[in-house]
Tab-separated table of C-alpha atoms in Angstrom:
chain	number	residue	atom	x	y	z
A	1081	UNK	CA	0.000	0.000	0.000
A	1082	UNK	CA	2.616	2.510	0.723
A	1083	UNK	CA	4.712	1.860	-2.190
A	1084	UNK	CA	1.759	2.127	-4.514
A	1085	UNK	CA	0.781	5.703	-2.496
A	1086	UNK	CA	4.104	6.860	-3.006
A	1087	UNK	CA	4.262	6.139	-6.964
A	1088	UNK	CA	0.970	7.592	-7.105
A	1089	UNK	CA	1.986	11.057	-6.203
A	1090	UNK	CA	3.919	11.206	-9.312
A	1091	UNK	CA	2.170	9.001	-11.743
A	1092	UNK	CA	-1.523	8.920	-11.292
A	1093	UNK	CA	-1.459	5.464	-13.383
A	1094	UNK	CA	-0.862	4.157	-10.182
A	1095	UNK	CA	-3.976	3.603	-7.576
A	1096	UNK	CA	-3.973	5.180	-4.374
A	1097	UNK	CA	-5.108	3.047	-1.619
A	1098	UNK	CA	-7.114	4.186	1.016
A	1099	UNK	CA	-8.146	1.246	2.796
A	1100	UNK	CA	-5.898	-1.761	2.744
A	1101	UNK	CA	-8.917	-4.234	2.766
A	1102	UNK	CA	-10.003	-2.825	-1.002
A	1103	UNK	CA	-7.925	-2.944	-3.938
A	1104	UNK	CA	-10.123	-2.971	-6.952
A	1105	UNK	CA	-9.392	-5.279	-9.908
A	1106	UNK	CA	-7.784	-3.183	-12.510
A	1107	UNK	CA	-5.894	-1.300	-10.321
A	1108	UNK	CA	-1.955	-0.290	-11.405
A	1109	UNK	CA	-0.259	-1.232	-8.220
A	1110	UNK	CA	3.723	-1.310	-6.985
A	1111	UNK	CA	4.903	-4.285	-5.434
A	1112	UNK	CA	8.035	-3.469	-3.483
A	1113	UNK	CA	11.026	-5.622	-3.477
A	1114	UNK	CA	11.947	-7.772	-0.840
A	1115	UNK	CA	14.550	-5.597	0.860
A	1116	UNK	CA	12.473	-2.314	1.036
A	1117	UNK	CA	9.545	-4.328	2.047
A	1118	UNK	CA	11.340	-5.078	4.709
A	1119	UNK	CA	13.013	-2.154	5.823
A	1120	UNK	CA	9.788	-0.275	5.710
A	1121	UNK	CA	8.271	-2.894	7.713
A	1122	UNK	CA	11.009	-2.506	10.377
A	1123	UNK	CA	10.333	1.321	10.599
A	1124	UNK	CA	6.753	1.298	10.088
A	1125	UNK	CA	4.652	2.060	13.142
A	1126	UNK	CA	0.592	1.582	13.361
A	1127	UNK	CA	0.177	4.622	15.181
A	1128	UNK	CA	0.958	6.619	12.342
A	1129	UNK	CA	-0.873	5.089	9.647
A	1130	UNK	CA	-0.056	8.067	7.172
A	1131	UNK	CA	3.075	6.244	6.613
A	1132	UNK	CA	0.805	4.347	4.557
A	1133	UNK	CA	0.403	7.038	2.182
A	1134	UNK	CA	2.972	9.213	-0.244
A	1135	UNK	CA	4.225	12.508	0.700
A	1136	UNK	CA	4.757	15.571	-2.172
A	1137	UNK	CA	7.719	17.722	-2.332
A	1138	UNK	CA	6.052	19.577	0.564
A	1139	UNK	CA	5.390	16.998	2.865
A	1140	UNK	CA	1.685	15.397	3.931
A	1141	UNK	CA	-1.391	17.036	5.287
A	1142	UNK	CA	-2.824	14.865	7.870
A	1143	UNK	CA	-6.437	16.000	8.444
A	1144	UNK	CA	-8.098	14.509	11.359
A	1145	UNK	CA	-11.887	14.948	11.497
A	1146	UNK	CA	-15.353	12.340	11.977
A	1147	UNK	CA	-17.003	13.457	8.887
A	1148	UNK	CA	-17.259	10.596	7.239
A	1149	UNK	CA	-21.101	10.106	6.140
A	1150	UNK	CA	-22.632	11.673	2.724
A	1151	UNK	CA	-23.004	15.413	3.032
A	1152	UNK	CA	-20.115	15.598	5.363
A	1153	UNK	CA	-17.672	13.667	3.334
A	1154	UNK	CA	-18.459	16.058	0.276
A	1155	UNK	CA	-18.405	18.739	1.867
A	1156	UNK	CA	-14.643	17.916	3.349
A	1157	UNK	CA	-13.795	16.565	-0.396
A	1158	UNK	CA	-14.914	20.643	-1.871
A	1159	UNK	CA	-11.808	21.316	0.689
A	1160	UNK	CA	-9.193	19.261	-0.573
A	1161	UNK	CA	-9.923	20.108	-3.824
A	1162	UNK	CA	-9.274	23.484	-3.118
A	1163	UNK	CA	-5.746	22.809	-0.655
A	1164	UNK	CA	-4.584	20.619	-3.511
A	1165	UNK	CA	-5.387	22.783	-6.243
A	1166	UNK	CA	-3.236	25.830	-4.225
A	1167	UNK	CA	-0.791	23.332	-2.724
A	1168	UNK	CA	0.036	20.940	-5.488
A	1169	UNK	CA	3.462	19.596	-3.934
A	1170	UNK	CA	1.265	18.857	-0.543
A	1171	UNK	CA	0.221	15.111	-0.443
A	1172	UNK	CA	-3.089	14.956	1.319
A	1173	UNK	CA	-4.293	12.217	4.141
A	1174	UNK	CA	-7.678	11.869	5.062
A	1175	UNK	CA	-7.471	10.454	8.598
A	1176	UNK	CA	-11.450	10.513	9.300
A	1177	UNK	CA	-12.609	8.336	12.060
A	1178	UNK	CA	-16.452	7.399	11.637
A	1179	UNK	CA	-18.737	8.325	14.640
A	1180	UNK	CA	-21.630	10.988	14.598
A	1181	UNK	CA	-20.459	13.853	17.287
A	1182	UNK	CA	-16.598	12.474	17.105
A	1183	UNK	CA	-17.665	9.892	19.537
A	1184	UNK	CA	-15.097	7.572	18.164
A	1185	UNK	CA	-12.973	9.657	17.045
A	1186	UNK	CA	-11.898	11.890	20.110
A	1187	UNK	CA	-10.937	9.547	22.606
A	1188	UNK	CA	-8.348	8.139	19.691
A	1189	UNK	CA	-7.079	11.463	19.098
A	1190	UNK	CA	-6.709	12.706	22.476
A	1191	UNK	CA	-5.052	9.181	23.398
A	1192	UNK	CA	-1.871	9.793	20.024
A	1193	UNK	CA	-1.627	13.781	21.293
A	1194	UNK	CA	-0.648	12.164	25.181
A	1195	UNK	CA	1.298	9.444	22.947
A	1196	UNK	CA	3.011	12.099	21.012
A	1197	UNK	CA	1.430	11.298	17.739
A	1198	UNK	CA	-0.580	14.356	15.982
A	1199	UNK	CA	-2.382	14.603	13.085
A	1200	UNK	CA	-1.613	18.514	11.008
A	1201	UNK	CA	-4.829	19.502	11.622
A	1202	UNK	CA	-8.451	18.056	13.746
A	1203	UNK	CA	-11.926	19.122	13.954
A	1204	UNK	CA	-12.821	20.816	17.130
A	1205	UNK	CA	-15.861	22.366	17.837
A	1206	UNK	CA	-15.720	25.771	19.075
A	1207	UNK	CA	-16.028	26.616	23.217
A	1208	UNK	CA	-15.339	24.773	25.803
A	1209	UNK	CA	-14.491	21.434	24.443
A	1210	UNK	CA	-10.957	22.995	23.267
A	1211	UNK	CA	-10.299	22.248	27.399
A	1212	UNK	CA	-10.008	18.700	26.396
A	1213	UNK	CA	-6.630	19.049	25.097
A	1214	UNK	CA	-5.662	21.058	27.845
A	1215	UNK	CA	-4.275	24.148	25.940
A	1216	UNK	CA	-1.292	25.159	24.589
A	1217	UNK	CA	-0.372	21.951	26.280
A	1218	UNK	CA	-1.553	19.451	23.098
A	1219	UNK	CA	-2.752	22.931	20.829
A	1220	UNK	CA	-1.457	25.867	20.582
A	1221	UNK	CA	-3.014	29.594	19.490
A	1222	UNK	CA	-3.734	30.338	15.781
A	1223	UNK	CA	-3.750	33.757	16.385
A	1224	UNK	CA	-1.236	34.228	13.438
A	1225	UNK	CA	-3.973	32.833	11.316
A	1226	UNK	CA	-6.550	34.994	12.117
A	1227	UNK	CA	-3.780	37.984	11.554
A	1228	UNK	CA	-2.841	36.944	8.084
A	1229	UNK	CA	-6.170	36.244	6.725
A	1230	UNK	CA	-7.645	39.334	8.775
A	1231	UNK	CA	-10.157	36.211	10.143
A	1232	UNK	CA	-11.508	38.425	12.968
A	1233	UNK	CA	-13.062	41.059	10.348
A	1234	UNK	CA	-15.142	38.074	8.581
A	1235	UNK	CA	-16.601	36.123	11.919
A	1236	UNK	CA	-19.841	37.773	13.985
A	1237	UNK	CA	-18.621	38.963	17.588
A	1238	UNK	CA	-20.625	36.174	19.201
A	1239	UNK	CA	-18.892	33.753	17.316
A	1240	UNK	CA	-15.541	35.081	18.372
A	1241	UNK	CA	-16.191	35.426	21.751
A	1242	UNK	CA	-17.357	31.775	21.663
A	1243	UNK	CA	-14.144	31.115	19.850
A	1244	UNK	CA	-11.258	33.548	21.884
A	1245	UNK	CA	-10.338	31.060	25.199
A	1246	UNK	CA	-9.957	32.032	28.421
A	1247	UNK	CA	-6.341	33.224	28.072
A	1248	UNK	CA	-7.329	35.192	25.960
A	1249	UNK	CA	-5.935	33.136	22.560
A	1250	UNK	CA	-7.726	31.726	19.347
A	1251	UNK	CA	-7.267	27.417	19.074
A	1252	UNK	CA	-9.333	26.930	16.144
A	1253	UNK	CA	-10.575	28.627	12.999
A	1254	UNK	CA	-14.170	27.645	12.392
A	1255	UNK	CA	-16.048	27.048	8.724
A	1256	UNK	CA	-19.105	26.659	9.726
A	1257	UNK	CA	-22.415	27.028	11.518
A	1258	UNK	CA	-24.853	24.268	12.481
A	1259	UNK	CA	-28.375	24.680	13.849
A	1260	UNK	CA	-29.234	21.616	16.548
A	1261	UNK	CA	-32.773	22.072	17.188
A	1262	UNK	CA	-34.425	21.021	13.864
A	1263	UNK	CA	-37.528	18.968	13.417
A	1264	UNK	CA	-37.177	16.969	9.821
A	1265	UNK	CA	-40.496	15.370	8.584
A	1266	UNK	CA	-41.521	13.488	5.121
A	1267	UNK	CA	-43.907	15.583	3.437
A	1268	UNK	CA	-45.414	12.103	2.243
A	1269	UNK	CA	-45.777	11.050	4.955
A	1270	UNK	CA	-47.342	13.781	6.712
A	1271	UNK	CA	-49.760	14.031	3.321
A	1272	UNK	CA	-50.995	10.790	4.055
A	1273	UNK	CA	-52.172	10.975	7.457
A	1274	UNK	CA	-53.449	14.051	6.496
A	1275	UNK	CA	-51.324	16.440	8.435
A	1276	UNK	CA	-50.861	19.442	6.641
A	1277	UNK	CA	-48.339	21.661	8.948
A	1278	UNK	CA	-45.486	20.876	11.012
A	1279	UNK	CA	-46.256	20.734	15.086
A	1280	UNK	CA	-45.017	24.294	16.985
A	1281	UNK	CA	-45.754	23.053	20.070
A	1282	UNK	CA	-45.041	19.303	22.038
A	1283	UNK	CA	-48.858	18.752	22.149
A	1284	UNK	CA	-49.377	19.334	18.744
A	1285	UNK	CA	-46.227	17.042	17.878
A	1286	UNK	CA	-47.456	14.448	20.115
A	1287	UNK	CA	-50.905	15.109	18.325
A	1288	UNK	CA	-49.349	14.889	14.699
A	1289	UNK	CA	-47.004	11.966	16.276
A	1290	UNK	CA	-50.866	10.082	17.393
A	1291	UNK	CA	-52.045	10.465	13.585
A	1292	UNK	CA	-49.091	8.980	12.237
A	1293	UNK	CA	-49.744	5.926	14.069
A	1294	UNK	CA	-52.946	5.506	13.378
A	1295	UNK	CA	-52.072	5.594	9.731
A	1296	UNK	CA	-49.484	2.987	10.318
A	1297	UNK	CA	-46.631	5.409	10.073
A	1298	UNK	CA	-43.643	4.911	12.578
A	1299	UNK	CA	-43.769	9.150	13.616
A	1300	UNK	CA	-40.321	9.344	14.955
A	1301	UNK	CA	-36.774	8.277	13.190
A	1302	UNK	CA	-34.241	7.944	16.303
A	1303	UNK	CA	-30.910	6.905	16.495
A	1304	UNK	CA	-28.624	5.952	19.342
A	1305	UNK	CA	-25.616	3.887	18.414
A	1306	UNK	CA	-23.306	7.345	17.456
A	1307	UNK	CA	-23.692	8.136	21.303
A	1308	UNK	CA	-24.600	11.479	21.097
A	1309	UNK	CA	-28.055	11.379	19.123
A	1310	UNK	CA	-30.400	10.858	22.375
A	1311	UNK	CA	-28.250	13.338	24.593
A	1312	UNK	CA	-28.993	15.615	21.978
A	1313	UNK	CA	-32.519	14.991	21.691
A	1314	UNK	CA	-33.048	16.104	25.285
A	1315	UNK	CA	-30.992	18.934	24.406
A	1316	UNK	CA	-33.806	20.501	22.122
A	1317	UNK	CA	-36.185	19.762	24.319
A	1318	UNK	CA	-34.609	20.984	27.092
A	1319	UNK	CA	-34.268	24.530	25.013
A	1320	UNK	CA	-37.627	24.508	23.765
A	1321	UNK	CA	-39.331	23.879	26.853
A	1322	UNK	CA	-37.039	26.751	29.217
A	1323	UNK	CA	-36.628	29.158	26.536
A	1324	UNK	CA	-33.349	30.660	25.642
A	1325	UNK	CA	-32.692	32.638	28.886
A	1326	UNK	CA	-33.741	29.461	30.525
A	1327	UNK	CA	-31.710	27.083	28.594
A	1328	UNK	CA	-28.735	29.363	28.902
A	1329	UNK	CA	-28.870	29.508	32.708
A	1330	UNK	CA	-28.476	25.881	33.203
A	1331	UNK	CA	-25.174	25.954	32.225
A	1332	UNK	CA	-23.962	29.584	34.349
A	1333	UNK	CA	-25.713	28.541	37.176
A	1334	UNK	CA	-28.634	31.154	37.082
A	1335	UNK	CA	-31.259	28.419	36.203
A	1336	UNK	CA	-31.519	25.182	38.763
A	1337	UNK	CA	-32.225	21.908	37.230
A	1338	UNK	CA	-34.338	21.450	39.736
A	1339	UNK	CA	-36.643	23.967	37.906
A	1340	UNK	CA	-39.950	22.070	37.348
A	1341	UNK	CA	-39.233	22.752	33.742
A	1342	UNK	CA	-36.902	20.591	33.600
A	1343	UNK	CA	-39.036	17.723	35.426
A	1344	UNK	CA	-41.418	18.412	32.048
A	1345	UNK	CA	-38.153	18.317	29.415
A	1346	UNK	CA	-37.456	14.906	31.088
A	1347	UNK	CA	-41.153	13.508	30.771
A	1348	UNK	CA	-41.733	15.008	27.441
A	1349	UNK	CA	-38.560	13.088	26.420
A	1350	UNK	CA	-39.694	10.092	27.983
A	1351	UNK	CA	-43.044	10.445	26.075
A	1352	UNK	CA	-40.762	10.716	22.593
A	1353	UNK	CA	-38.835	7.916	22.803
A	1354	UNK	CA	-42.593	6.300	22.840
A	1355	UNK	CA	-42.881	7.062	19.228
A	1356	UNK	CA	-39.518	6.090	17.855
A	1357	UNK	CA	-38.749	3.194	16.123
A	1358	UNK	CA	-37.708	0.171	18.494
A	1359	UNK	CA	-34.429	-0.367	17.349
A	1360	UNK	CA	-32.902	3.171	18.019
A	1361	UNK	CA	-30.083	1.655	19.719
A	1362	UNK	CA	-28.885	-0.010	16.429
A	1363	UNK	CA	-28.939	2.694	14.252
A	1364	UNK	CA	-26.510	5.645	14.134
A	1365	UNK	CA	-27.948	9.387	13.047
A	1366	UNK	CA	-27.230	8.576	9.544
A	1367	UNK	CA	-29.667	5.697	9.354
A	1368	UNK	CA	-31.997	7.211	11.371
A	1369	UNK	CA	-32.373	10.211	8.907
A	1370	UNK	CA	-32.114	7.085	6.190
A	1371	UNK	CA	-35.451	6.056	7.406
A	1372	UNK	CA	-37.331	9.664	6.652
A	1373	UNK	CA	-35.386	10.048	3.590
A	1374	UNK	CA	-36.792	6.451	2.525
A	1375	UNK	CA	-40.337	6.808	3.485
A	1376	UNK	CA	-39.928	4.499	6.743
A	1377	UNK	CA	-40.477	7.099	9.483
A	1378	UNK	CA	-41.674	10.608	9.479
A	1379	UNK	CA	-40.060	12.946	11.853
A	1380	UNK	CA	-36.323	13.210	12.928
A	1381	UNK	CA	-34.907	15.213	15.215
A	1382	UNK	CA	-31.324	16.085	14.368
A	1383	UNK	CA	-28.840	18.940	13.627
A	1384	UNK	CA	-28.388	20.528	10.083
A	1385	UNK	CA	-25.857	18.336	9.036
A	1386	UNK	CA	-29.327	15.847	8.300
A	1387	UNK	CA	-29.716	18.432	5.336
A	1388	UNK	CA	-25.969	17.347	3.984
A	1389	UNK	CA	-27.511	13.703	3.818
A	1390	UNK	CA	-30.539	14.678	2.122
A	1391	UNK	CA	-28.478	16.664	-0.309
A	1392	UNK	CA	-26.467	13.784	-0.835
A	1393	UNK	CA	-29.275	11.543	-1.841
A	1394	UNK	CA	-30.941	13.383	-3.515
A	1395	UNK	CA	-34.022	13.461	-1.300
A	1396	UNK	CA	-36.011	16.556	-1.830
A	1397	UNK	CA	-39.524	15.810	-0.341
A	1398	UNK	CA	-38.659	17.105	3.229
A	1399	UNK	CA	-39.731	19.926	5.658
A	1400	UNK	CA	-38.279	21.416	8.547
A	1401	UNK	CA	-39.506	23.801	11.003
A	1402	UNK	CA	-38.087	24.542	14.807
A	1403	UNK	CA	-38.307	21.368	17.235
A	1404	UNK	CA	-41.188	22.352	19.232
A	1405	UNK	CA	-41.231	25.316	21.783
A	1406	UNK	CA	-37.964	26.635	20.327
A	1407	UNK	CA	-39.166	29.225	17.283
A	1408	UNK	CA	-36.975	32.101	17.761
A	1409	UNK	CA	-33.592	30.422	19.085
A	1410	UNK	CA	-30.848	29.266	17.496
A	1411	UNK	CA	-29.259	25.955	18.850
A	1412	UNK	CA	-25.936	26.469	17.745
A	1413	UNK	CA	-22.602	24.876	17.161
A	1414	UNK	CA	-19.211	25.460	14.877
A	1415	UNK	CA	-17.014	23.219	13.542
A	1416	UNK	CA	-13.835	24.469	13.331
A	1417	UNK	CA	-9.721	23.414	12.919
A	1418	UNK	CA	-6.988	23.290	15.634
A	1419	UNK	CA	-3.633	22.602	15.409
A	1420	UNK	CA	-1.945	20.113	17.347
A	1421	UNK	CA	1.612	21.144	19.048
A	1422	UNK	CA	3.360	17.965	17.839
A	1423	UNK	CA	1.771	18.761	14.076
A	1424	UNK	CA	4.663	17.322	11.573
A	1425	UNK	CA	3.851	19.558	8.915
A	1426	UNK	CA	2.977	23.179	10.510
A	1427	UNK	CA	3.580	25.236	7.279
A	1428	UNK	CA	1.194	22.483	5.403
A	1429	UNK	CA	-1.842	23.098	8.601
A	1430	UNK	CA	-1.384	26.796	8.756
A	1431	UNK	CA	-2.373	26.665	4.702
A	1432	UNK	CA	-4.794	24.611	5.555
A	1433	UNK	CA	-6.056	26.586	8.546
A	1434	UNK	CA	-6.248	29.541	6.247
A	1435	UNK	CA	-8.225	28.151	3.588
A	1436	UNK	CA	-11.000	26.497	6.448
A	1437	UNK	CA	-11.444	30.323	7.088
A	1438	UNK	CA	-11.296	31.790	3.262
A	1439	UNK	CA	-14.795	32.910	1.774
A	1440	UNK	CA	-14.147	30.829	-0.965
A	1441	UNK	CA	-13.893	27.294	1.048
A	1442	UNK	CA	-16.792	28.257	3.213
A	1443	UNK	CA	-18.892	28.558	0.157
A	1444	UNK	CA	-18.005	25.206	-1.245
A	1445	UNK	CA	-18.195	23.110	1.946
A	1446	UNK	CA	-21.101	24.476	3.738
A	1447	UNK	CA	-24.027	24.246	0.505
A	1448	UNK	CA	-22.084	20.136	0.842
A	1449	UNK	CA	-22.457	19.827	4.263
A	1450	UNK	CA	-25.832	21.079	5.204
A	1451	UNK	CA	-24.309	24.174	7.300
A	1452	UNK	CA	-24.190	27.906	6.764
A	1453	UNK	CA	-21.087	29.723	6.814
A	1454	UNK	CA	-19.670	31.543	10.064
A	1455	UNK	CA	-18.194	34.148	7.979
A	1456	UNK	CA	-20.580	36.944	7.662
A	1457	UNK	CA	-19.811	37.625	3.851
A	1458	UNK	CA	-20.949	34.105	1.775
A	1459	UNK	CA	-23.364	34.957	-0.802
A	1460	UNK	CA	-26.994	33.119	0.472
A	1461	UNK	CA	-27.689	32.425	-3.344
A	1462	UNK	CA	-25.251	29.453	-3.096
A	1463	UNK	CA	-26.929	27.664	-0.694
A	1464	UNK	CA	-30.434	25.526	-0.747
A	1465	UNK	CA	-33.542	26.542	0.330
A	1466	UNK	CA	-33.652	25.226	4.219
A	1467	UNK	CA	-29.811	26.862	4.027
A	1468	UNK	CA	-31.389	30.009	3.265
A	1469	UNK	CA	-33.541	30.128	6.153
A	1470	UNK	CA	-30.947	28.869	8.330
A	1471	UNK	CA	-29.029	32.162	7.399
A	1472	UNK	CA	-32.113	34.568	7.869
A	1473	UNK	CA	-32.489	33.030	11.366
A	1474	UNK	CA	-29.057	33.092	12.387
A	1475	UNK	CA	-29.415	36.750	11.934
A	1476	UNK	CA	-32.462	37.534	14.254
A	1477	UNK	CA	-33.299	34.163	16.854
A	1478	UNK	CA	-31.809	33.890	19.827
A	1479	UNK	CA	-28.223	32.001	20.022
A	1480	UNK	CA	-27.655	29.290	22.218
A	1481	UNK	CA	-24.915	27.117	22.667
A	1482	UNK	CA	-25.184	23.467	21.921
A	1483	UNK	CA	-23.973	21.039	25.126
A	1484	UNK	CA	-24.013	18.187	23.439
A	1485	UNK	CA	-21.903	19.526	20.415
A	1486	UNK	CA	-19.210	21.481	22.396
A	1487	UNK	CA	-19.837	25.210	23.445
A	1488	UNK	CA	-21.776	25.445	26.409
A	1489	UNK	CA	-20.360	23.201	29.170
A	1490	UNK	CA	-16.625	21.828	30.157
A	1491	UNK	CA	-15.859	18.603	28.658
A	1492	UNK	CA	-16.454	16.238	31.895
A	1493	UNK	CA	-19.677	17.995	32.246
A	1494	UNK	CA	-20.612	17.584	29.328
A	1495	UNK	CA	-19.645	13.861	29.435
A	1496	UNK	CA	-20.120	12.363	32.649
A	1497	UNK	CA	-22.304	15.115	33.938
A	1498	UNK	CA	-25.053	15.637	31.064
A	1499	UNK	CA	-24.468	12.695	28.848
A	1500	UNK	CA	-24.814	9.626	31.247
A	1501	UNK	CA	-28.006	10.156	32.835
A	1502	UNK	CA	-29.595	11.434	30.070
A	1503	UNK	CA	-28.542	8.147	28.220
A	1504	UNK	CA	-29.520	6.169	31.524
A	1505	UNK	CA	-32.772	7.816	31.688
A	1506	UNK	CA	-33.124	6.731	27.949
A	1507	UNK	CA	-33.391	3.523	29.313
A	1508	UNK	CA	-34.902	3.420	32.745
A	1509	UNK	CA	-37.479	6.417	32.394
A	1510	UNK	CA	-36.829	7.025	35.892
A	1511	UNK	CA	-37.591	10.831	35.766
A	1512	UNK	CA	-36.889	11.727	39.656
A	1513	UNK	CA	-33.136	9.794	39.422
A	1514	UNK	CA	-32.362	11.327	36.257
A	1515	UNK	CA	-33.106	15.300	37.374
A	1516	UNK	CA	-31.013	14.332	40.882
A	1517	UNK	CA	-28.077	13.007	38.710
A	1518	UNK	CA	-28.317	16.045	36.430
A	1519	UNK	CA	-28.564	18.432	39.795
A	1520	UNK	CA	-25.289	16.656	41.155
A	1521	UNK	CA	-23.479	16.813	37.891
A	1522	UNK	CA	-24.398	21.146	38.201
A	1523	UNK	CA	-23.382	21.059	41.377
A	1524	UNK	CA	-20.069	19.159	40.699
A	1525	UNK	CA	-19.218	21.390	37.904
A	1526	UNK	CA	-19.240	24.324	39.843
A	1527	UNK	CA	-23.195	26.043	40.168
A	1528	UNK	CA	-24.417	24.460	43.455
A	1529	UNK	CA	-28.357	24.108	42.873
């Protein structure tokens, strides 16, 4: 594999193999001789499986990221084509770790930058989950970034402020915008059981979700197995049922959890999970949105980055609308690029962390990936219709920061804290256990209740 990667950065009659496991008949490949099969064996360590793969006269570009379904992978692919097409001499490595959220995908990386081992660049979602790799400790500031490209004049103030950490430095460049609190439903579907608007309120959903069944329609697409997609369920519910100031305080301390409102998020939740297809578990967020897009369920709760997957199959009979309670606010979370302090190849990630942040990329990845851009400046035309109302709202609603994604609670809380009783609770419906767990894990962090 690495011999045919290497001959295929200067003769593209020669395959490039990106998983070892598939090699295509037809394929022009290099088999090595004996001796350097050996010797490269000898050196070769699986903690660095770009060895695997050429390098230009410039070196690699190890990107680290989980974006590995439809829309995301396209939208990542718009971005290499661009790097490559500026950085010719640069050989490129995808190293994308499948997992909805970066479940999978963190825990690796964090475990090579301990190790010693970095990727050039990783996705990081802007706020507080930077703290997982303790900065400048295992990143360190792009704030020469932000100088060259002049990033700070492009971004909205909120979205720097989210982005500037506590020491006052910048650890990632974001190139994008994602909306969590969206309610996707089959217009089919909903035709057919003669629904004819999407539910504003959790007694009209659970109204709509009633009529569904009766037709013989499974209401609710869920997912489960990514580890993330119930957490952030609960998260949209928990927004639209405090509001944004509401929502917001739960995480600085000025709202309790034991607000009764949050007693009603948990049974509300409890209620939803009625509705949802039995084998949530199994299925990941991709295949849960697979089942609206093919007619098998009718609603899905889910981020933005559902409208990357429906782009990429071509789905068009969909609708959206705010998940109930939550018109007016803006769940939000950015993805964005850091740069590791062990990065081999710091010229090749600052090019790279450059581009993420150019007008140009952001208006190639984002129409791909089902997100809007977070520079101020895209032109709306390029993206799709949902896009375009993503971009009106991110103008006027209320912004609140996503848990579940990254920006509005330290890592552990988010984790331990939020995450495991909310999954528990998934399971047990045990509403009283769940709210003390979730008071503790407040308490813990910092905002006794």
């Amino acid at each position: 594999m690495a011999a045919t990667n290497q001959k295929n950065v200067a003769d593209k009659t020669y395959a490039r193999i990106e998983n070892a496991d598939l090699i295509e008949v037809g394929w022009k490949i290099c088999v090595p001789a004996k001796a350097d099969a050996d010797a490269f064996l000898k050196a070769f360590d699986p903690n660095k499986p770009w060895l695997l793969f050429g390098a230009g006269k410039k070196g690699q570009l190890l990107v680290g990221s989980w974006w590995t379904n439809g829309g995301e992978f396209a939208g990542l692919n718009e971005m290499f084509k661009l790097y490559k097409a500026a950085n010719p001499d640069v050989e490129i490595v995808n190293a994308a770790i499948a997992g909805g959220a970066g479940t999978n995908f963190k825990g690796q990386l964090l475990t090579q930058l301990l190790g010693g081992v970095a990727p050039d660049t990783f996705q990081l979602h802007a706020g507080l989950e930077v703290e997982t790799y303790n900065p400048p400790t295992l990143v360190v500031p792009v704030d020469d970034v932000y100088k060259s490209a002049n990033l700070e004049a492009a971004f909205p103030k909120d979205l720097l402020t989210l982005l500037k950490y506590k020491d006052g430095h910048y650890y990632g460049v974001p190139v994008n915008i994602h909306r969590a609190n969206v309610l996707w439903y089959n217009k089919a579907l909903f035709t057919k059981a003669g629904i004819t608007k999407a539910p504003e309120t959790w007694d009209e959903f659970f109204a709509t979700a009633d009529k569904l069944k009766a037709a013989g329609i499974t209401p609710v697409a869920l997912g489960g197995k990514d580890g993330f997609e119930l957490q952030h369920t609960f998260e949209t519910i928990l927004v639209g049922t405090l509001g944004a100031d509401g929502y917001r305080g739960l995480w600085t301390g000025k709202t309790s959890w034991k607000d009764a409102k949050v007693t009603d998020a948990l049974n509300t939740f409890k209620k939803y999970i009625t509705y949802a297809n039995a084998d949530h578990d199994a299925l990941s967020w991709a295949s849960a949105t697979a089942l609206l897009i093919n007619g098998k369920a009718a609603m899905n709760i889910m981020g933005d980055w559902a409208n990357g997957e429906f782009t990429a199959a071509k789905f068009t009979d969909y609708g959206w609308a705010p998940t109930p309670g939550s018109k007016g606010i803006y769940d939000a979370l950015s993805d964005s690029f850091a740069l590791p302090a062990k990065a081999p190849n710091v010229d090749n990630a600052k090019a790279w962390l450059a581009l993420a942040g150019s007008k140009a990329a952001q208006e190639k990845f984002n129409p791909a990936k089902g997100s809007i851009c977070a520079r101020t400046d895209c032109d709306p035309a390029l993206f799709n219709a949902y896009l375009q109302s993503a971009i009106s709202d991110w103008k006027v609603n209320a912004i609140v920061p996503s848990v579940v994604h990254g920006a509005a609670a330290t890592p552990s809380w988010a984790s331990k804290g939020y995450s495991d009783p909310v999954v528990l609770f998934a399971s047990t419906g045990d509403v009283a256990k769940a709210q003390a767990a979730l008071v503790a894990a407040a308490a813990a962090a910092g905002f006794p209740q």
